[in-house]
XYZ file of C-alpha atoms in Angstrom:
448
model
C 55.066 61.798 123.530
C 56.299 59.092 125.816
C 57.693 55.935 124.349
C 57.621 52.504 125.907
C 60.242 50.967 123.623
C 62.871 48.671 125.121
C 66.531 49.734 125.297
C 68.236 46.600 124.010
C 71.644 47.679 125.341
C 70.390 47.805 128.911
C 71.050 44.566 130.837
C 68.072 42.677 132.177
C 67.374 43.728 135.763
C 67.025 41.160 138.479
C 64.170 42.087 140.837
C 65.160 42.528 144.464
C 63.198 40.123 146.646
C 61.417 41.576 149.659
C 59.809 39.855 152.651
C 56.378 38.501 151.684
C 53.229 40.239 152.869
C 51.114 38.272 155.316
C 48.416 39.065 157.829
C 44.892 38.526 159.074
C 41.812 38.781 156.885
C 39.495 41.585 157.991
C 35.686 41.484 157.966
C 35.365 42.979 154.478
C 37.850 40.499 153.025
C 36.093 37.519 154.613
C 32.764 38.731 153.243
C 34.221 39.187 149.758
C 35.473 35.607 149.888
C 31.921 34.500 150.666
C 30.583 36.593 147.781
C 33.175 35.110 145.441
C 31.674 31.656 146.052
C 28.443 32.916 144.471
C 29.984 34.755 141.500
C 33.477 36.123 140.674
C 34.067 39.219 142.768
C 36.699 41.165 140.838
C 37.577 44.764 140.096
C 39.374 46.313 137.134
C 41.557 49.423 136.960
C 42.766 50.730 133.611
C 45.355 53.435 132.918
C 45.922 54.876 129.454
C 49.593 55.262 128.523
C 50.932 57.383 125.657
C 53.200 55.644 123.187
C 53.570 52.202 121.698
C 52.981 49.075 123.776
C 56.077 46.862 123.903
C 54.701 43.635 125.361
C 58.067 42.128 126.315
C 58.979 45.231 128.290
C 55.545 45.376 129.888
C 55.889 41.773 131.016
C 59.284 42.479 132.565
C 58.179 45.654 134.319
C 55.043 44.023 135.734
C 56.988 40.960 136.899
C 59.628 43.124 138.573
C 57.001 45.321 140.252
C 55.062 42.370 141.671
C 58.108 40.383 142.770
C 59.842 43.447 144.229
C 56.780 44.130 146.368
C 56.218 40.487 147.271
C 52.801 40.398 145.578
C 52.985 36.929 144.017
C 51.992 33.476 145.180
C 48.979 34.296 147.370
C 47.611 31.639 149.719
C 44.349 32.089 151.629
C 43.662 30.199 154.839
C 39.967 30.773 155.462
C 39.843 28.503 158.502
C 42.508 30.534 160.286
C 41.397 33.809 158.717
C 44.821 34.651 157.299
C 46.638 35.258 154.014
C 50.225 35.162 152.824
C 52.054 36.138 149.654
C 54.955 33.754 149.047
C 56.936 36.542 147.370
C 57.850 34.402 144.376
C 55.923 33.023 141.449
C 55.152 33.603 137.799
C 52.635 36.376 136.975
C 50.289 35.463 134.145
C 50.968 36.489 130.568
C 49.514 39.760 129.324
C 46.434 39.469 127.129
C 46.953 41.772 124.128
C 43.882 43.121 122.310
C 43.699 45.328 119.228
C 41.370 48.284 119.753
C 39.796 48.186 116.295
C 37.494 50.924 115.039
C 35.930 51.632 118.451
C 38.535 51.604 121.251
C 35.993 52.701 123.875
C 33.724 49.738 123.068
C 36.699 47.379 123.044
C 37.631 48.582 126.537
C 34.040 48.290 127.771
C 33.716 44.729 126.495
C 37.030 43.656 128.021
C 36.170 45.113 131.434
C 32.838 43.284 131.289
C 34.578 40.019 130.406
C 37.151 40.386 133.161
C 34.697 41.066 135.987
C 32.834 37.907 134.986
C 35.966 35.722 134.867
C 36.945 34.289 138.236
C 40.314 33.519 139.798
C 41.202 30.000 140.865
C 41.791 30.560 144.587
C 42.729 27.029 145.677
C 46.319 26.706 146.873
C 48.852 29.374 145.879
C 47.522 31.583 143.078
C 48.158 34.911 141.379
C 45.374 37.389 142.276
C 46.182 39.693 139.336
C 45.655 39.601 135.584
C 46.835 42.178 133.070
C 45.638 43.115 129.612
C 46.664 45.633 126.979
C 44.394 47.309 124.428
C 46.486 48.696 121.599
C 45.293 52.001 120.172
C 46.773 54.228 117.461
C 49.087 56.415 119.552
C 48.584 54.957 122.997
C 47.476 51.855 124.837
C 45.318 50.941 127.801
C 46.962 48.852 130.511
C 44.364 47.002 132.567
C 44.891 45.408 135.963
C 42.232 42.879 137.016
C 42.391 41.845 140.653
C 40.666 39.518 143.059
C 38.945 42.229 145.090
C 39.532 40.663 148.499
C 43.291 41.317 148.272
C 43.244 45.119 148.078
C 41.298 48.365 147.912
C 41.528 51.032 145.220
C 44.285 52.955 147.032
C 46.635 49.965 146.908
C 45.880 49.240 143.254
C 46.396 52.873 142.216
C 49.813 52.884 143.904
C 50.793 49.658 142.133
C 49.657 50.911 138.703
C 51.287 54.275 139.327
C 54.634 52.590 139.947
C 54.286 50.380 136.871
C 53.352 53.400 134.744
C 56.251 55.440 136.098
C 58.710 52.675 135.274
C 57.313 52.263 131.761
C 57.559 55.961 130.998
C 61.063 56.414 132.417
C 60.061 58.207 135.610
C 61.519 55.625 137.965
C 62.822 52.096 138.262
C 61.218 49.520 140.575
C 64.283 49.326 142.827
C 64.150 53.109 143.342
C 60.615 52.949 144.706
C 59.275 52.423 148.164
C 58.419 48.825 148.912
C 54.837 48.109 149.876
C 54.261 47.294 153.499
C 51.141 45.779 154.954
C 49.017 48.564 156.418
C 47.810 47.785 159.934
C 45.199 49.618 161.964
C 46.174 51.032 165.346
C 43.036 50.620 167.371
C 42.168 48.820 170.529
C 39.116 46.825 171.506
C 36.360 49.272 172.505
C 33.215 47.543 173.811
C 31.156 50.757 173.808
C 31.970 51.520 170.169
C 31.109 47.949 169.158
C 27.836 48.155 171.058
C 26.973 51.408 169.265
C 27.717 49.793 165.918
C 25.464 46.876 166.793
C 22.617 49.222 167.760
C 23.024 51.165 164.503
C 23.054 47.937 162.511
C 19.821 46.713 164.108
C 18.231 50.128 163.469
C 19.343 49.902 159.838
C 17.732 46.482 159.500
C 14.502 47.976 160.844
C 14.657 50.832 158.317
C 15.255 48.335 155.533
C 11.820 46.878 156.256
C 10.392 50.040 154.682
C 12.458 49.608 151.511
C 11.316 47.815 148.375
C 12.951 44.455 147.756
C 14.969 43.697 144.673
C 13.476 41.235 142.211
C 15.867 38.836 140.482
C 14.769 36.528 137.704
C 17.309 34.025 139.027
C 18.817 34.567 142.474
C 21.731 32.283 141.688
C 22.695 34.001 138.433
C 25.302 36.632 139.262
C 26.509 37.623 135.796
C 27.394 41.277 135.187
C 26.919 43.700 132.311
C 29.125 46.792 132.118
C 28.554 50.243 130.601
C 30.686 53.369 130.773
C 30.750 57.035 129.809
C 32.798 60.163 130.462
C 31.704 63.527 131.839
C 33.798 66.344 130.414
C 35.328 69.339 132.243
C 32.279 71.553 131.657
C 29.931 68.957 133.147
C 32.198 68.503 136.179
C 32.284 72.256 136.775
C 28.494 72.440 136.484
C 28.104 69.512 138.900
C 30.323 71.257 141.428
C 28.386 74.513 140.961
C 25.025 72.753 141.456
C 26.283 70.970 144.571
C 27.472 74.272 146.023
C 24.177 75.963 145.150
C 22.176 73.171 146.801
C 24.553 73.048 149.811
C 25.384 69.365 149.261
C 28.438 67.390 148.161
C 29.016 66.031 144.659
C 28.709 62.540 146.167
C 25.248 63.504 147.481
C 24.317 64.539 143.935
C 25.451 61.189 142.528
C 23.496 59.344 145.233
C 20.414 61.396 144.328
C 20.875 60.543 140.642
C 21.277 56.862 141.462
C 18.153 56.903 143.641
C 16.129 58.598 140.935
C 17.238 56.053 138.314
C 16.315 53.138 140.576
C 13.042 54.840 141.467
C 12.031 55.079 137.809
C 12.641 51.347 137.484
C 10.487 50.443 140.527
C 7.338 52.572 140.210
C 5.099 49.648 141.191
C 6.372 49.938 144.778
C 3.846 52.721 145.405
C 1.109 50.090 145.191
C 2.393 48.708 148.509
C 1.982 50.978 151.552
C 4.834 49.556 153.654
C 7.736 49.326 151.192
C 8.002 52.555 149.223
C 11.574 53.626 149.898
C 14.603 52.916 147.718
C 17.861 52.085 149.489
C 21.320 52.591 147.981
C 24.752 52.197 149.520
C 28.081 53.971 149.308
C 31.584 52.554 149.810
C 33.966 54.673 151.905
C 37.754 54.667 152.207
C 38.428 54.327 155.966
C 42.217 54.655 155.947
C 42.164 58.124 157.515
C 39.836 56.907 160.265
C 41.925 53.886 161.271
C 45.174 55.717 162.113
C 47.165 53.356 159.911
C 50.873 52.957 160.556
C 51.329 52.800 156.759
C 48.564 55.016 155.279
C 49.673 54.155 151.736
C 50.393 50.529 152.567
C 48.918 47.417 151.048
C 45.525 46.215 152.182
C 41.770 46.633 152.028
C 40.258 49.274 154.304
C 36.657 49.997 153.428
C 33.492 51.044 155.157
C 30.002 51.710 153.855
C 26.709 53.382 154.603
C 23.127 53.256 153.321
C 20.692 56.057 152.518
C 17.070 55.701 151.487
C 14.203 57.819 150.177
C 10.867 57.357 148.440
C 12.163 59.526 145.577
C 8.739 60.143 144.015
C 8.601 61.441 140.460
C 7.542 64.920 141.553
C 10.499 65.369 143.879
C 13.035 67.825 142.429
C 16.632 66.633 142.221
C 17.765 69.509 144.427
C 15.282 68.507 147.151
C 16.260 64.853 146.853
C 19.961 65.714 147.149
C 19.269 67.875 150.232
C 17.276 65.072 151.857
C 20.183 62.710 151.234
C 22.575 65.315 152.629
C 20.726 65.226 155.940
C 21.372 61.480 156.136
C 24.999 61.547 154.973
C 25.858 64.425 157.309
C 24.563 62.495 160.321
C 26.456 59.393 159.186
C 29.721 61.345 158.856
C 29.306 63.051 162.228
C 28.918 59.676 163.957
C 31.450 58.023 161.637
C 28.800 55.352 161.191
C 30.393 54.342 157.877
C 33.206 52.716 159.904
C 30.736 50.270 161.428
C 30.372 47.614 158.692
C 32.851 45.147 160.290
C 30.154 44.465 162.891
C 27.459 44.324 160.226
C 29.537 42.018 158.058
C 30.451 39.752 160.982
C 26.779 39.368 161.885
C 25.872 38.861 158.254
C 28.476 36.113 157.882
C 27.155 34.450 161.055
C 23.626 34.427 159.638
C 24.877 33.187 156.271
C 26.436 30.168 157.968
C 22.889 28.825 158.493
C 22.173 28.977 154.745
C 23.454 26.757 151.971
C 25.515 28.503 149.287
C 22.532 28.290 146.923
C 20.150 29.946 149.417
C 22.462 32.705 150.681
C 21.328 35.355 148.153
C 17.826 35.123 149.667
C 19.134 36.580 152.947
C 20.296 39.781 151.259
C 17.191 40.083 149.108
C 14.825 39.705 152.057
C 16.585 41.575 154.857
C 19.032 43.976 153.190
C 17.433 45.138 149.929
C 19.814 47.579 148.243
C 19.074 48.658 144.685
C 22.410 50.250 143.955
C 25.757 51.310 145.304
C 28.393 53.884 144.529
C 32.181 53.756 144.811
C 33.837 57.142 144.430
C 37.550 57.761 143.821
C 39.438 60.992 143.182
C 42.559 59.935 141.295
C 43.988 63.456 141.504
C 44.586 63.083 145.237
C 46.198 59.644 144.861
C 48.191 60.265 141.675
C 49.293 63.919 141.385
C 50.110 64.842 137.803
C 53.654 66.107 137.195
C 53.952 69.648 135.882
C 54.038 69.515 132.096
C 53.724 65.743 132.178
C 51.457 63.620 130.022
C 47.757 63.356 130.849
C 46.739 60.109 132.501
C 43.300 58.674 131.844
C 41.877 56.134 134.238
C 38.852 53.832 134.216
C 37.342 51.431 136.752
C 34.804 48.642 136.887
C 33.718 46.385 139.751
C 31.488 43.335 140.174
C 28.043 43.914 141.635
C 28.166 41.077 144.151
C 25.062 39.515 145.740
C 23.989 42.644 147.682
C 23.581 45.353 145.034
C 22.400 44.710 141.449
C 23.746 48.051 140.222
C 27.138 49.616 141.017
C 28.218 53.091 139.983
C 32.024 53.512 139.797
C 32.929 57.209 139.723
C 36.543 58.175 139.006
C 37.673 61.803 138.885
C 40.870 62.207 136.875
C 42.223 65.649 136.003
C 39.110 67.632 135.000
C 36.898 64.769 133.811
C 34.844 62.052 135.467
C 34.860 58.512 134.098
C 31.754 56.605 135.151
C 31.327 52.844 135.065
C 27.911 51.213 135.477
C 27.808 47.517 136.376
C 24.421 45.759 136.159
C 23.475 42.329 137.431
C 22.023 40.518 134.429
C 19.430 38.607 136.453
C 17.925 41.943 137.560
C 18.376 44.233 134.573
C 17.910 43.241 130.945
C 19.942 44.934 128.211
C 17.007 47.273 127.555
C 16.702 48.131 131.254
C 20.419 48.850 131.629
C 20.347 51.122 128.582
C 17.261 52.860 129.978
C 19.023 53.547 133.284
C 22.201 54.743 131.564
C 20.227 57.132 129.321
C 18.128 58.358 132.245
C 21.281 58.999 134.252
C 22.674 61.144 131.432
C 19.363 63.005 131.098
C 19.316 63.736 134.822
C 22.910 64.952 134.652
C 21.821 67.406 131.988
C 19.094 68.654 134.338
C 21.690 69.181 137.059
C 23.918 71.068 134.610
C 21.099 73.383 133.570
C 20.222 74.121 137.216
C 23.775 75.116 138.209
């Protein structure tokens, strides 16, 4: 078992300062800043570490990792559309929590609290918070971040380096310094025009989708649930996807659509808005020809699929219908188009007051759910004979989607986080959707 105890004889290391990271805010980051004005837009990554948590050592390792990589003292200049890390500052103290009798519930509750707790973004600020949940023979190290600063790839690399230092695999000064990842692409009027046409077509399709009802449009609070799918379930999911000639992501989209469909049966009383629309976040690093593919930044795209998903429609048929849509999207790389969509959306939002902005999404871009999928095994290869690493994620819903499904594959299990917007789903509704999701998964398993 790994130990995280401090070697008292070892002199305190002085972190090596690196040039601060600075650059331009992209369309996704600017949009997230707008969303953050409505409700905190955060994400949480958690890694489980074997051994005892030594808080003093954790504080030192985290400080060294952030300072070494220049990830402290962030300043946002929204008028100029730029950001800069000063490279020096004081990371916040670590919040230490005892797991108690139910560590899984303790983790769930802390993730829920963190995604509802905003960052003070005025002036120079620290866009990260850390917490520790002490368990019997291990501990969970959580990293909460202001989502506009980075995507999941960047955060995984940061946590991986912290974990490696804690467990004796490496020291911060032995590791590669983060560089700001920049896209190598030129201005292409034809590609932008195609994105604009696709966006307008998407808006037209959204007119056939049922709108989301919120009890209070300006209440953006989140509720969080989580569960784990074991190795047998993952194997059965893969077998079902292969049998149906779809991807596992298509299966999850079908499950999400079916859950939302069961919650909105009254839509069939209206002839023009019977479809359910859900979105999917995509990592676009491979599509942007980045100079630093593992560098720091936020590089995301998205796409939307929709279907009536009637009760009599078999899951296999629903997944195949979604596959037709996702295959066309991938062939055209339409998921890389959101910068145009987001730029137009931000332009339209400028005509609305902050209070009225949620109405724009509800009326013209009604999404019932979204999915963010991450395979940790490809980002964090496990060393031969090394300790197992468990990993959990949670993300705010934001003003666009009232339900977000965070799917994380780690080793041979899948950890699933479900974030619900409280103004849309009551506690009973969120439990209903979670239970229905598990029931539908069992149907998929039996059909494999």
